Structure formats: structure tokens, C-alpha cells
Amino acid sequence: MKLYAAPLSFRGLASEFGVPTDFPPKVLAEADTLRDRFEGKRLDARGIELVTIDPPGSKDLDQAVCIEERAAGYRVHYAIADVAAFVEPAGEVKRESLVRGQTIYLPDEPARLHPPAISEDAASLLPGVDRPAVLWTFDLDESGEVDAAHVERALVRSRARLNYDGVQADLERGRVHPSISALERVGRLRQQSSLRRSAINLRLPSVRVVEDAGSFELVIEPRHPVMDYNSEISLLTGMVAGSMMVDAGVGFLRTLGPAPEDATEEFRRETRNLGYTPPAADCIGEFLAGVDPDTPRGMAVMREAKKLLRASGYVDLSRAEPEVHAGIGGYYSHVTAPLRRLIDRYATEVCLAICGGTEVPAWVTDGAPEVLQTMARTSQLANLVDKAALNLTEATVLAPWVGHNFDGLVLKRAPERSRIFVTHPPVLAPSIGAPQEGTEGVFSLVRADPKAREVEFAWPAD
């Protein structure tokens, strides 16, 4: 689905929310000089036929994968960019990363966590070149459950930089790259694994803003199944890392409490209004797995389900008891995106120490409180920027259409402002007045203000 808008710039959002888009000269200068601090101390794993799968044009490649069949199951090799190898514990890049916390994804240009010399070159798992990595190896049984897991520093060489469109097309033609010929089978097994079956897995379609002759095109892309299969490998790694940390009593868990009862009931009511059979409160994960996110209503369901995944955070196991992640279904840790997220660099170092039988480095334990504060602050910032960017895009797209009518349905009726879902373009918005919940009808767009980032409809349509 494609929506056309007047020229869009998201630079104003960066300024408004204080998102740093440029790096200080001293940070850039240091990044150009950084080299692998563990050179010569790595397992030579360049013989593993790893490949990366990312959106087209990506240069910050965090993960590379290779899946092999074994006598009774599968062996999954998962290489993660070894960012810690390039970041001096007391250096300028490290200090700047504590300011930024994570990459903030403005639609026209991301505000990166690390300078390009690291994120798009030296630490990125680009194809055809040797790269330092943290290599996870998982042995899975025939049902996709973990038999064994190991992690260590390694030297790797990716064979190809693949993208989701291409891999999905290859899957459909039956000619997938040999390194990931078993990705679909393993992904499906992991989706049905004992913990993942009940987890809330949001499959939101990706959005890309493309410039074309001075105007911008907002492309809402389909959510390819291969994206979910690939995501399961990352989730597997985070779940193993989380359990490893809990067993050792040290490390950093990503946490998420269960959805409040009122939020669950509201979500069930909204699914009914969108035309679905409402799931039981304890079957929402299975329900979402059957929703097609590429349809307007399916997209709306996934967006509304985000309200079930609130109150997320991090736990330092040296200072607090372990907590599960309700969206995953068990213990979980962020370890697979160190180029884009600060905490992954620290959590990965804990796993290396646990698996190698060594002490966790002092820079990890001493810096933990500041890192967790940074992640809390920047996670909230990222959510605010995401919401603002979406609201700005919707208001800009709809501005020329004030006074026109749109098909929609009522999700939640309220005395002053009801909440409706417009099917084309797919927009969740307030409406002045509305019939009963679940009613489909025609709504008039009465306001679309890009400056305020607000849109508003009215019932009945004039």
C-alpha cells in the first residue's frame, strides 16, 4: 500500500525532542582510530557460511546466521557484531553512547548510537570481509527446543548481504541460500516452542519513506513471513541469554509485566469491533499469530495490541530478583543488536564471562546503574519520537483531504471524542461523535494539522 504526501522532513522532530543527529568531532576522530581489542584471541570461525538478512540498503549489520541440519535436529550459528571490541571503556565513543542509549529511528534518517566508522564499517558484519564477532551456537532438537548453547568471541566472514524481499521471493520459489535453507523450518518450530506459543508477538508491517523527485512516498510494506522466522533466531538468543544469566545470578534482563485486566478487556472489545472473534484473555498470543498484519484491520489489531506491552524495563540481577518478559513468555535479555542498543554491549559481556568461566569486566558491573538509567530514558524518548513521526506523517498525508469522507468503524465510543479506525489510509484517530462500537460508516475529515500533528474526523459525515 502506498500513500503520497507533500515533502516530509523529520529534522524538526529531532530538534524538538533533543535527539542528537551529529557526532562531536572528538567522537568521530576516536572512532576512526579504534581497532579490535581482542585481535589474535578469537576462534577462527571464518569457515561458517554466515549470511545477513536486513532491509535493503542497511549498513549497520548486527547479526549473521547459518543453520545446519544435524542427526536429530539443527545447529544454529548466530554471529553478533562485537561492538565492545571497538569501544574503549573510558573513551569518547563510550561516553557518547551513554548519552544516546540507542539508535532513534527517524523515518528519513536514523540518529545512530555509534559513529559510522563503527556502526557501518569496522564492527558491521558486512559481506566478504573478516569481522570480529560474538558467536552463539545452539543445538536444537527435532522440535526446536534447545539441547545446548555456547557463546565465544570469534572471527567471522559473512558470505552475502540478503534482504527480506529477496529471501521471501527465494522461499516462494524454493531456491533459498544454502545457509538459511532450514530457516523456515526452524522459525516455525520456535514459534511453536513451549514458551513462545503463549507469547504476545507483534508483527507490525515496516514503514519506509522514499523520496521521489522532491516529494515523499510513504510505503507501508508487507510483513513477510521470513521476517518472523529470522526474528525467532534473535528471540532464541535473547531467551537463552536470559536463562543463562538467571542461572548465574548476574546480568541484565529485559522485563515486561502482564497486561492489566482492563487493558486486556479493552483489546478484546476492539478486536470484536474490528470484526474478529475476541480471544480469551490467556490466548491473545495464539490469536495474534493468526492475524494477517498486511490487511488494514490486521494492522490495526497489531497496533492496538501494543497497549498490552507496557511497563517494560530492565533488571540488574546483582541488585534485584529476576522477572519474566510477558511478551516473550520467559526470561529474556537484549544481546543481539549492540550496534543499535547500548544495553546489548553490556549484557553480551556478561554471557561471555559466564560461558568462559571468567569474571564479568569491571566496566560492565561499575557502569550498570548508569546504563540502565540511559536505557530507561532513551526508550521513552524513542517511543515519543516514533509516535510523533507517525502522527506527523498521517496529518501531512491527510491535510489535502479535509472535508472529504472516509470509510471507517468505531473502536471505542466516548461522549466527546470517540476512537475510530479509518480503513484507507489505515489510521486510528479521534472522531467527534460516533454511533455504537463496531458500527461501520462514513466519517468526514474535519481537521488535519501537520504542525500540531493531529487529525480529527466527525460523525455523521456532511
Coordinates of C-alpha atoms in Angstrom, one line a residue:
M1 CA 0.0 0.0 0.0
K2 CA 1.4 3.4 -0.9
L3 CA 0.4 6.9 0.4
Y4 CA 1.7 10.0 -1.2
A5 CA 2.5 13.2 0.8
A6 CA 3.9 16.6 0.4
P7 CA 7.6 16.8 1.2
L8 CA 8.2 15.5 4.7
S9 CA 11.1 16.4 6.9
F10 CA 11.6 14.9 10.3
R11 CA 14.6 17.1 11.3
G12 CA 12.2 19.3 13.3
L13 CA 11.3 16.3 15.5
A14 CA 15.0 15.7 16.2
S15 CA 15.4 19.2 17.4
E16 CA 12.1 19.2 19.3
F17 CA 12.9 16.1 21.2
G18 CA 16.6 16.7 21.7
V19 CA 17.7 13.8 19.5
P20 CA 21.4 14.1 18.6
T21 CA 21.9 13.5 14.9
D22 CA 25.5 14.6 14.5
F23 CA 28.5 13.3 16.4
P24 CA 31.0 15.7 18.1
P25 CA 34.4 15.9 16.2
K26 CA 36.3 14.2 19.0
V27 CA 34.0 11.2 18.9
L28 CA 34.3 10.9 15.2
A29 CA 38.1 11.2 15.4
E30 CA 38.4 8.5 18.1
A31 CA 36.1 6.2 16.1
D32 CA 38.4 6.3 13.1
T33 CA 41.3 5.0 15.2
L34 CA 39.6 2.2 17.1
R35 CA 40.7 -1.4 16.4
D36 CA 39.7 -4.8 17.7
R37 CA 40.9 -5.0 21.3
F38 CA 40.8 -8.9 21.2
E39 CA 42.7 -9.4 17.9
G40 CA 44.5 -12.7 18.0
K41 CA 42.4 -14.1 20.8
R42 CA 39.4 -15.3 18.8
L43 CA 38.1 -18.6 17.5
D44 CA 38.6 -18.7 13.7
A45 CA 35.1 -19.2 12.5
R46 CA 35.5 -17.9 9.0
G47 CA 34.6 -21.3 7.6
I48 CA 31.0 -21.0 8.8
E49 CA 28.8 -19.9 5.8
L50 CA 27.1 -16.9 7.5
V51 CA 24.7 -14.5 5.8
T52 CA 22.9 -11.4 7.0
I53 CA 19.2 -10.6 6.4
D54 CA 18.3 -6.9 6.7
P55 CA 16.2 -4.2 5.0
P56 CA 17.6 -3.1 1.6
G57 CA 20.5 -0.7 1.9
S58 CA 21.3 -1.4 5.5
K59 CA 24.9 -1.0 6.5
D60 CA 24.7 -1.4 10.3
L61 CA 24.6 -5.2 10.2
D62 CA 24.3 -6.6 13.8
Q63 CA 23.6 -10.3 13.0
A64 CA 24.6 -13.1 10.7
V65 CA 23.1 -16.5 10.6
C66 CA 23.9 -20.0 9.4
I67 CA 21.7 -23.1 10.1
E68 CA 22.9 -26.6 9.6
E69 CA 21.0 -29.8 9.9
R70 CA 22.4 -32.4 12.3
A71 CA 21.4 -36.0 13.1
A72 CA 18.5 -35.1 15.3
G73 CA 17.7 -31.5 14.9
Y74 CA 19.6 -28.4 13.9
R75 CA 22.7 -26.4 14.7
V76 CA 22.2 -22.6 14.6
H77 CA 25.3 -20.3 14.3
Y78 CA 24.4 -16.7 15.1
A79 CA 27.2 -14.1 14.9
I80 CA 26.6 -10.8 16.6
A81 CA 28.7 -7.7 16.0
D82 CA 31.3 -7.4 18.7
V83 CA 31.0 -3.7 19.4
A84 CA 32.7 -3.9 22.8
A85 CA 35.9 -4.9 20.9
F86 CA 36.0 -1.4 19.5
V87 CA 34.7 0.8 22.4
E88 CA 37.4 1.8 24.9
P89 CA 35.9 1.5 28.4
A90 CA 37.0 5.1 29.2
G91 CA 36.9 6.6 25.7
E92 CA 34.9 9.3 23.9
V93 CA 32.7 6.8 21.9
K94 CA 31.7 5.1 25.2
R95 CA 30.8 8.4 26.8
E96 CA 28.7 9.5 23.7
S97 CA 26.9 6.1 23.7
L98 CA 25.8 6.8 27.3
V99 CA 24.2 10.0 26.1
R100 CA 22.4 8.4 23.1
G101 CA 21.5 4.9 24.6
Q102 CA 20.1 3.6 21.3
T103 CA 19.6 4.4 17.7
I104 CA 16.5 6.6 17.3
Y105 CA 14.8 5.8 14.0
L106 CA 13.5 9.0 12.4
P107 CA 11.9 7.9 9.1
D108 CA 14.2 9.9 6.9
E109 CA 17.5 9.3 8.7
P110 CA 18.3 7.4 11.9
A111 CA 20.1 9.1 14.7
R112 CA 22.7 6.4 15.3
L113 CA 24.1 5.1 18.6
H114 CA 27.6 4.8 17.2
P115 CA 29.6 6.8 14.6
P116 CA 29.6 5.4 11.0
A117 CA 33.2 4.2 11.3
I118 CA 32.0 1.7 13.8
S119 CA 28.3 1.1 13.0
E120 CA 28.6 1.0 9.2
D121 CA 32.2 -0.3 8.8
A122 CA 34.6 -1.8 11.3
A123 CA 32.0 -3.5 13.6
S124 CA 29.3 -4.2 11.0
L125 CA 29.1 -7.7 9.6
L126 CA 29.5 -6.7 6.0
P127 CA 29.9 -9.4 3.4
G128 CA 33.3 -10.6 2.1
V129 CA 35.4 -9.2 4.9
D130 CA 36.8 -10.6 8.2
R131 CA 34.9 -9.2 11.2
P132 CA 35.2 -9.7 14.9
A133 CA 32.0 -11.1 16.3
V134 CA 30.4 -12.8 19.3
L135 CA 29.4 -16.2 18.0
W136 CA 26.4 -18.0 19.6
T137 CA 26.0 -21.7 18.7
F138 CA 22.7 -23.5 19.5
D139 CA 22.0 -27.2 19.1
L140 CA 18.2 -27.6 18.8
D141 CA 16.3 -30.9 18.9
E142 CA 13.8 -32.0 16.3
S143 CA 11.1 -29.9 17.9
G144 CA 13.2 -26.8 18.1
E145 CA 14.0 -26.9 21.8
V146 CA 17.5 -26.1 23.0
D147 CA 19.8 -29.0 23.7
A148 CA 23.0 -27.0 24.2
A149 CA 24.2 -23.4 23.8
H150 CA 27.6 -21.7 23.7
V151 CA 29.0 -18.2 23.1
E152 CA 32.5 -17.0 22.5
R153 CA 34.5 -14.4 20.6
A154 CA 35.3 -15.3 17.0
L155 CA 36.5 -14.1 13.7
V156 CA 33.8 -14.5 11.0
R157 CA 33.2 -13.7 7.4
S158 CA 29.7 -13.2 6.1
R159 CA 29.1 -14.6 2.6
A160 CA 26.2 -12.5 1.5
R161 CA 24.1 -9.5 2.5
L162 CA 20.5 -10.6 1.8
N163 CA 17.3 -8.6 2.2
Y164 CA 13.8 -9.6 3.3
D165 CA 12.1 -9.1 -0.1
G166 CA 14.7 -11.3 -1.8
V167 CA 14.7 -14.0 0.7
Q168 CA 10.9 -14.2 0.8
A169 CA 10.9 -14.4 -3.0
D170 CA 13.5 -17.2 -2.9
L171 CA 11.4 -19.1 -0.3
E172 CA 8.4 -18.9 -2.5
R173 CA 10.5 -20.2 -5.5
G174 CA 12.2 -22.9 -3.4
R175 CA 15.7 -21.7 -4.0
V176 CA 16.8 -20.3 -0.7
H177 CA 20.5 -19.6 0.0
P178 CA 22.0 -22.8 1.5
S179 CA 23.0 -21.1 4.7
I180 CA 19.3 -20.5 5.5
S181 CA 17.6 -23.3 3.7
A182 CA 16.3 -24.5 7.1
L183 CA 15.3 -21.0 8.4
E184 CA 11.6 -21.5 7.7
R185 CA 11.6 -24.9 9.4
V186 CA 13.5 -23.7 12.5
G187 CA 11.4 -20.5 12.6
R188 CA 8.2 -22.4 12.6
L189 CA 9.4 -24.8 15.3
R190 CA 10.5 -21.9 17.5
Q191 CA 7.1 -20.2 17.0
Q192 CA 5.5 -23.4 18.4
S193 CA 8.1 -24.0 21.2
S194 CA 6.8 -24.4 24.7
L195 CA 7.3 -20.8 25.8
R196 CA 6.6 -19.0 22.5
R197 CA 3.1 -20.4 21.9
S198 CA 1.5 -18.1 24.5
A199 CA 3.8 -15.1 24.0
I200 CA 2.4 -11.8 22.5
N201 CA 4.3 -11.4 19.3
L202 CA 3.6 -8.1 17.4
R203 CA 4.1 -8.4 13.7
L204 CA 3.8 -4.8 12.6
P205 CA 4.5 -4.0 8.9
S206 CA 7.5 -1.9 8.3
V207 CA 7.2 1.6 7.0
R208 CA 9.7 3.2 4.6
V209 CA 9.7 6.9 3.5
V210 CA 11.1 7.2 0.0
E211 CA 12.0 10.5 -1.8
D212 CA 10.9 10.7 -5.4
A213 CA 11.5 13.9 -7.4
G214 CA 11.2 16.2 -4.4
S215 CA 8.2 14.6 -2.9
F216 CA 8.0 11.7 -0.4
E217 CA 6.2 8.4 -0.7
L218 CA 5.2 6.5 2.4
V219 CA 5.4 2.8 1.7
I220 CA 3.7 0.5 4.1
E221 CA 5.4 -2.8 3.3
P222 CA 4.0 -6.3 3.8
R223 CA 5.2 -8.2 6.8
H224 CA 7.0 -11.1 5.1
P225 CA 6.9 -14.5 7.0
V226 CA 10.7 -14.6 6.6
M227 CA 10.9 -11.6 8.9
D228 CA 9.2 -13.6 11.7
Y229 CA 11.4 -16.7 11.0
N230 CA 14.5 -14.5 11.3
S231 CA 13.2 -12.8 14.4
E232 CA 12.8 -16.1 16.1
I233 CA 16.6 -16.7 15.9
S234 CA 17.1 -13.4 17.7
L235 CA 14.4 -14.2 20.2
L236 CA 16.0 -17.6 20.8
T237 CA 19.3 -15.9 21.5
G238 CA 17.8 -13.5 24.0
M239 CA 15.9 -16.2 25.8
V240 CA 19.0 -18.4 26.1
A241 CA 21.0 -15.4 27.3
G242 CA 18.3 -14.5 29.9
S243 CA 18.1 -18.1 31.3
M244 CA 21.9 -18.2 31.4
M245 CA 22.0 -15.0 33.4
V246 CA 19.3 -16.1 35.8
D247 CA 21.1 -19.4 36.5
A248 CA 24.3 -17.5 37.2
G249 CA 22.6 -14.8 39.2
V250 CA 24.3 -12.0 37.2
G251 CA 23.3 -9.9 34.2
F252 CA 20.6 -7.8 32.8
L253 CA 17.1 -8.9 31.9
R254 CA 14.6 -7.2 29.7
T255 CA 11.3 -7.3 31.5
L256 CA 7.6 -6.8 30.8
G257 CA 4.8 -7.3 33.2
P258 CA 1.5 -8.9 32.3
A259 CA -1.1 -6.7 30.7
P260 CA -3.6 -5.2 33.2
E261 CA -7.0 -6.7 33.2
D262 CA -8.7 -3.5 31.9
A263 CA -6.2 -3.2 29.0
T264 CA -6.9 -6.9 28.1
E265 CA -10.6 -6.4 28.1
E266 CA -10.4 -3.2 26.1
F267 CA -8.2 -5.1 23.5
R268 CA -10.7 -7.9 23.3
R269 CA -13.5 -5.4 22.8
E270 CA -11.6 -3.7 20.0
T271 CA -10.9 -7.0 18.2
R272 CA -14.6 -7.7 18.2
N273 CA -15.3 -4.2 16.8
L274 CA -12.7 -4.9 14.1
G275 CA -14.6 -8.0 13.0
Y276 CA -12.6 -10.7 14.8
T277 CA -13.8 -13.2 17.4
P278 CA -12.3 -11.9 20.6
P279 CA -9.7 -14.2 22.1
A280 CA -9.7 -15.5 25.6
A281 CA -7.5 -13.4 27.9
D282 CA -5.0 -16.2 28.1
C283 CA -5.0 -16.9 24.3
I284 CA -4.1 -13.5 22.9
G285 CA -0.7 -14.7 21.7
E286 CA -2.2 -17.5 19.7
F287 CA -4.8 -15.1 18.4
L288 CA -2.2 -12.6 17.2
A289 CA -0.3 -15.4 15.4
G290 CA -3.3 -16.0 13.2
V291 CA -3.9 -12.3 12.3
D292 CA -2.8 -11.2 8.8
P293 CA -0.9 -7.9 9.5
D294 CA -0.9 -6.9 5.9
T295 CA -4.6 -6.2 5.9
P296 CA -5.8 -2.8 7.2
R297 CA -7.8 -4.4 10.0
G298 CA -4.9 -6.8 10.9
M299 CA -2.6 -3.8 11.0
A300 CA -5.0 -2.1 13.4
V301 CA -5.1 -5.1 15.6
M302 CA -1.3 -5.2 15.9
R303 CA -1.2 -1.5 16.7
E304 CA -3.8 -1.8 19.4
A305 CA -2.0 -4.8 20.8
K306 CA 0.9 -2.6 21.6
K307 CA -1.1 -1.3 24.5
L308 CA -0.7 -4.7 26.1
L309 CA 3.1 -4.4 26.2
R310 CA 3.5 -1.5 28.5
A311 CA 5.7 -1.1 31.6
S312 CA 8.8 -2.7 30.1
G313 CA 12.2 -2.2 31.7
Y314 CA 15.4 -3.8 32.7
V315 CA 16.5 -5.7 35.8
D316 CA 20.1 -5.9 37.1
L317 CA 20.3 -9.4 38.6
S318 CA 23.0 -8.3 41.0
R319 CA 20.5 -5.9 42.6
A320 CA 17.1 -7.4 42.1
E321 CA 15.2 -10.6 41.6
P322 CA 14.6 -12.0 38.1
E323 CA 11.4 -11.1 36.3
V324 CA 10.0 -12.6 33.1
H325 CA 9.1 -10.8 29.9
A326 CA 5.4 -11.3 29.2
G327 CA 5.8 -10.6 25.5
I328 CA 8.3 -13.4 25.2
G329 CA 7.0 -16.0 27.6
G330 CA 10.1 -16.4 29.8
Y331 CA 13.4 -14.8 30.8
Y332 CA 14.9 -12.6 28.2
S333 CA 17.9 -10.4 27.6
H334 CA 18.8 -7.9 24.9
V335 CA 22.1 -9.2 23.3
T336 CA 21.5 -9.2 19.5
A337 CA 21.6 -5.6 18.5
P338 CA 24.7 -3.9 20.0
L339 CA 25.2 -1.5 17.1
R340 CA 21.8 0.0 17.8
R341 CA 21.3 -0.6 21.6
L342 CA 23.6 0.2 24.4
I343 CA 22.5 -2.5 26.9
D344 CA 23.4 -5.3 24.4
R345 CA 27.1 -4.5 24.7
Y346 CA 26.9 -4.9 28.4
A347 CA 24.6 -8.0 28.5
T348 CA 26.7 -9.8 25.9
E349 CA 29.9 -9.3 28.0
V350 CA 28.1 -11.0 30.9
C351 CA 27.2 -14.0 28.8
L352 CA 30.8 -14.3 27.5
A353 CA 32.1 -14.3 31.1
I354 CA 29.5 -16.9 32.2
C355 CA 30.3 -19.2 29.3
G356 CA 34.0 -18.7 29.5
G357 CA 34.2 -19.1 33.3
T358 CA 35.8 -15.6 33.8
E359 CA 34.9 -12.6 35.9
V360 CA 32.5 -10.0 34.4
P361 CA 34.6 -7.0 33.5
A362 CA 34.6 -4.1 35.9
W363 CA 33.5 -1.7 33.3
V364 CA 30.3 -3.7 33.0
T365 CA 29.4 -4.0 36.7
D366 CA 30.6 -0.5 37.6
G367 CA 28.6 1.1 34.7
A368 CA 25.4 -0.9 35.2
P369 CA 23.4 1.8 37.0
E370 CA 24.1 4.5 34.5
V371 CA 23.5 2.2 31.6
L372 CA 20.0 1.2 32.9
Q373 CA 19.1 4.8 33.5
T374 CA 20.2 5.7 30.0
M375 CA 18.1 2.8 28.6
A376 CA 15.0 3.9 30.5
R377 CA 15.4 7.5 29.4
T378 CA 16.1 6.8 25.7
S379 CA 13.4 4.0 25.4
Q380 CA 10.8 6.6 26.5
L381 CA 12.3 9.1 24.0
A382 CA 12.3 6.5 21.2
N383 CA 8.6 5.8 21.8
L384 CA 7.7 9.6 21.8
V385 CA 9.6 10.1 18.6
D386 CA 8.0 7.1 16.9
K387 CA 4.5 8.4 17.8
A388 CA 5.3 11.9 16.7
A389 CA 6.7 10.8 13.4
L390 CA 3.6 8.6 12.7
N391 CA 1.3 11.5 13.7
L392 CA 3.2 14.0 11.5
T393 CA 3.0 11.6 8.5
E394 CA -0.7 10.9 8.9
A395 CA -1.5 14.6 9.3
T396 CA 0.6 15.6 6.3
V397 CA -0.9 12.8 4.1
L398 CA -4.5 13.8 5.1
A399 CA -4.1 17.6 5.0
P400 CA -5.2 18.0 1.4
W401 CA -8.3 15.9 2.1
V402 CA -10.0 17.9 4.8
G403 CA -13.8 17.9 4.0
H404 CA -13.7 14.5 2.3
N405 CA -15.3 11.4 3.5
F406 CA -13.6 8.2 4.6
D407 CA -14.9 4.7 5.4
G408 CA -14.3 3.7 9.0
L409 CA -15.6 1.9 12.0
V410 CA -15.9 2.7 15.7
L411 CA -13.4 1.1 18.1
K412 CA -14.4 2.9 21.3
R413 CA -17.3 5.2 21.8
A414 CA -16.9 8.2 24.2
P415 CA -19.1 11.2 25.0
E416 CA -16.7 13.8 23.5
R417 CA -14.1 12.0 21.3
S418 CA -14.6 8.5 20.1
R419 CA -11.8 6.4 18.7
I420 CA -12.3 5.2 15.1
F421 CA -10.3 3.2 12.6
V422 CA -10.2 4.5 9.0
T423 CA -9.6 1.7 6.6
H424 CA -7.9 3.6 3.8
P425 CA -5.4 5.0 4.6
P426 CA -5.2 2.9 7.7
V427 CA -5.5 5.5 10.5
L428 CA -6.5 5.3 14.2
A429 CA -8.0 8.7 15.0
P430 CA -10.4 10.6 17.2
S431 CA -13.9 11.4 16.0
I432 CA -16.4 14.0 17.1
G433 CA -19.5 11.9 17.7
A434 CA -19.9 8.3 16.7
P435 CA -22.5 5.5 16.5
Q436 CA -22.3 2.4 18.6
E437 CA -19.0 0.5 18.9
G438 CA -18.4 -1.8 15.9
T439 CA -20.5 0.2 13.6
E440 CA -19.1 0.8 10.1
G441 CA -19.9 4.1 8.4
V442 CA -18.6 7.2 6.6
F443 CA -16.7 9.8 8.6
S444 CA -15.7 13.3 7.5
L445 CA -12.2 14.5 7.9
V446 CA -12.6 17.9 9.7
R447 CA -9.0 18.6 10.7
A448 CA -5.5 17.6 9.6
D449 CA -2.9 19.8 11.1
P450 CA 0.8 18.8 10.4
K451 CA 2.1 21.5 12.7
A452 CA 0.1 20.1 15.7
R453 CA 0.5 16.5 14.3
E454 CA -3.2 16.0 14.8
V455 CA -6.1 14.7 12.7
E456 CA -9.8 14.5 13.6
F457 CA -12.9 13.1 12.0
A458 CA -16.6 13.7 12.6
W459 CA -19.9 11.7 12.5
P460 CA -22.2 12.0 10.8
A461 CA -20.4 12.9 7.6
D462 CA -21.8 16.0 6.0

